[in-house]
Coordinates of C-alpha atoms in Angstrom, one line a residue:
M1 CA -113.3 37.6 90.6
L2 CA -110.5 37.0 88.0
K3 CA -108.9 39.6 85.8
S4 CA -106.3 39.7 83.1
C5 CA -103.1 41.2 84.3
S6 CA -101.6 44.0 82.2
Y7 CA -98.1 43.4 83.8
C8 CA -97.5 39.7 83.2
G9 CA -100.4 38.7 80.9
K10 CA -101.7 36.0 83.2
I11 CA -105.0 35.8 85.0
H12 CA -105.1 36.7 88.7
Q13 CA -107.6 37.2 91.4
S14 CA -108.6 40.9 91.3
N15 CA -107.5 41.4 95.0
I16 CA -104.0 40.1 94.4
E17 CA -101.2 42.5 93.3
C18 CA -99.0 41.1 90.5
P19 CA -95.3 40.6 91.5
Q20 CA -94.4 41.9 88.0
K21 CA -96.0 45.3 88.7
P22 CA -93.3 48.0 88.8
K23 CA -92.6 49.4 92.2
K24 CA -93.2 53.1 92.7
M25 CA -90.0 55.2 93.0
K26 CA -89.4 57.1 96.2
A27 CA -89.8 60.9 95.6
V28 CA -86.4 62.6 95.2
T29 CA -85.9 65.1 98.0
E30 CA -83.8 68.2 98.3
V31 CA -81.4 66.2 100.5
D32 CA -81.1 63.6 97.8
R33 CA -80.3 66.2 95.2
F34 CA -77.7 67.8 97.5
R35 CA -75.9 64.5 98.0
W36 CA -75.4 64.3 94.2
T37 CA -73.8 67.7 93.8
K38 CA -70.1 68.3 93.1
I39 CA -69.9 70.7 96.0
W40 CA -70.9 67.9 98.5
Q41 CA -68.5 65.5 96.9
R42 CA -65.6 68.0 97.3
K43 CA -66.6 68.7 100.9
R44 CA -66.9 65.0 101.7
D45 CA -63.4 64.4 100.3
E46 CA -62.1 67.4 102.3
I47 CA -63.5 66.0 105.5
R48 CA -62.1 62.6 104.9
E49 CA -58.7 64.1 104.2
R50 CA -59.0 66.2 107.4
D51 CA -59.8 63.0 109.3
K52 CA -56.9 61.1 107.6
N53 CA -59.4 58.6 106.0
L54 CA -59.9 56.9 109.4
C55 CA -63.1 56.4 111.4
Q56 CA -62.8 58.9 114.2
V57 CA -64.7 56.8 116.7
C58 CA -62.6 53.7 116.0
L59 CA -59.4 55.8 116.2
R60 CA -60.5 56.8 119.8
N61 CA -61.3 53.2 120.6
L62 CA -64.9 54.0 121.6
Y63 CA -68.2 52.0 121.2
D64 CA -66.9 48.5 120.7
T65 CA -64.2 49.2 118.3
D66 CA -62.7 46.2 116.5
L67 CA -60.0 47.9 114.5
I68 CA -58.4 51.1 115.8
Y69 CA -57.0 52.3 112.4
N70 CA -60.2 51.6 110.5
Y71 CA -60.2 52.9 106.9
Y72 CA -62.8 50.4 105.6
N73 CA -66.4 51.4 104.5
L74 CA -66.1 55.0 105.5
S75 CA -68.6 57.8 105.0
V76 CA -69.0 61.4 106.1
H77 CA -71.7 61.8 108.8
H78 CA -73.7 65.0 109.5
A79 CA -73.8 65.4 113.3
I80 CA -77.0 67.5 112.8
P81 CA -78.9 65.8 109.9
V82 CA -79.2 67.7 106.6
A83 CA -83.0 67.5 106.8
S84 CA -83.0 69.2 110.2
A85 CA -80.5 71.9 109.4
Y86 CA -80.0 72.3 105.7
E87 CA -77.9 75.5 106.2
K88 CA -75.2 73.5 108.1
R89 CA -74.9 70.8 105.4
L90 CA -71.4 72.0 104.4
D91 CA -70.1 73.2 107.8
N92 CA -66.9 71.5 108.8
D93 CA -68.0 71.6 112.4
N94 CA -71.0 69.4 111.6
L95 CA -69.1 66.7 109.6
I96 CA -67.1 63.6 110.7
T97 CA -65.7 60.5 109.0
L98 CA -67.2 57.3 110.4
C99 CA -67.2 53.6 109.4
D100 CA -70.5 52.0 108.5
R101 CA -70.9 50.5 112.0
H102 CA -70.4 53.8 113.9
H103 CA -72.3 55.8 111.3
E104 CA -75.4 53.6 112.0
M105 CA -74.8 54.0 115.7
A106 CA -74.6 57.8 115.4
E107 CA -77.7 57.9 113.2
S108 CA -79.7 55.8 115.7
G109 CA -78.5 57.8 118.7
A110 CA -76.4 55.0 120.2
I111 CA -73.5 57.4 120.0
P112 CA -74.7 60.6 121.5
Y113 CA -74.5 63.9 119.6
E114 CA -72.3 65.4 122.3
V115 CA -69.7 62.7 121.7
I116 CA -69.7 63.2 118.0
K117 CA -69.5 67.0 118.4
K118 CA -66.5 66.7 120.8
I119 CA -64.6 64.6 118.3
I120 CA -65.4 67.0 115.5
E121 CA -64.1 69.9 117.6
E122 CA -60.9 68.0 118.3
Q123 CA -60.4 67.4 114.6
E124 CA -61.0 71.0 113.7
Q125 CA -58.5 72.1 116.4
N126 CA -55.9 69.6 115.1
N127 CA -56.5 70.8 111.5
E128 CA -56.0 74.5 112.5
G129 CA -52.6 73.6 114.1
I130 CA -51.5 72.1 110.7
L131 CA -52.4 75.2 108.7

């Protein structure tokens, strides 16, 4: 059966979805809202500064590192995901600077949590020695 499309004005089969139909937006979660806050942006900058704006996995030449002093495409990774432990979202001992490649590996479990946690502990100890 044919129908007039309210999105593009053309006539389509009734069982076909018009490509002009707007896509539904993903629901905004508490985690999404957190990532937009100034407090997270300041904490993220603090962790990047602690880690000298370098990927901490690359710096240790682990997991197929291409560039040891990698300061490209960095982000701050939560060792324990925000969705799993919201109360740890701003804890220094749960945050580490990683490049995109190693961030994806950490997210997928290709870099074990224990390795990430050990690196974070080293960074926190190094930071305490500076203060």
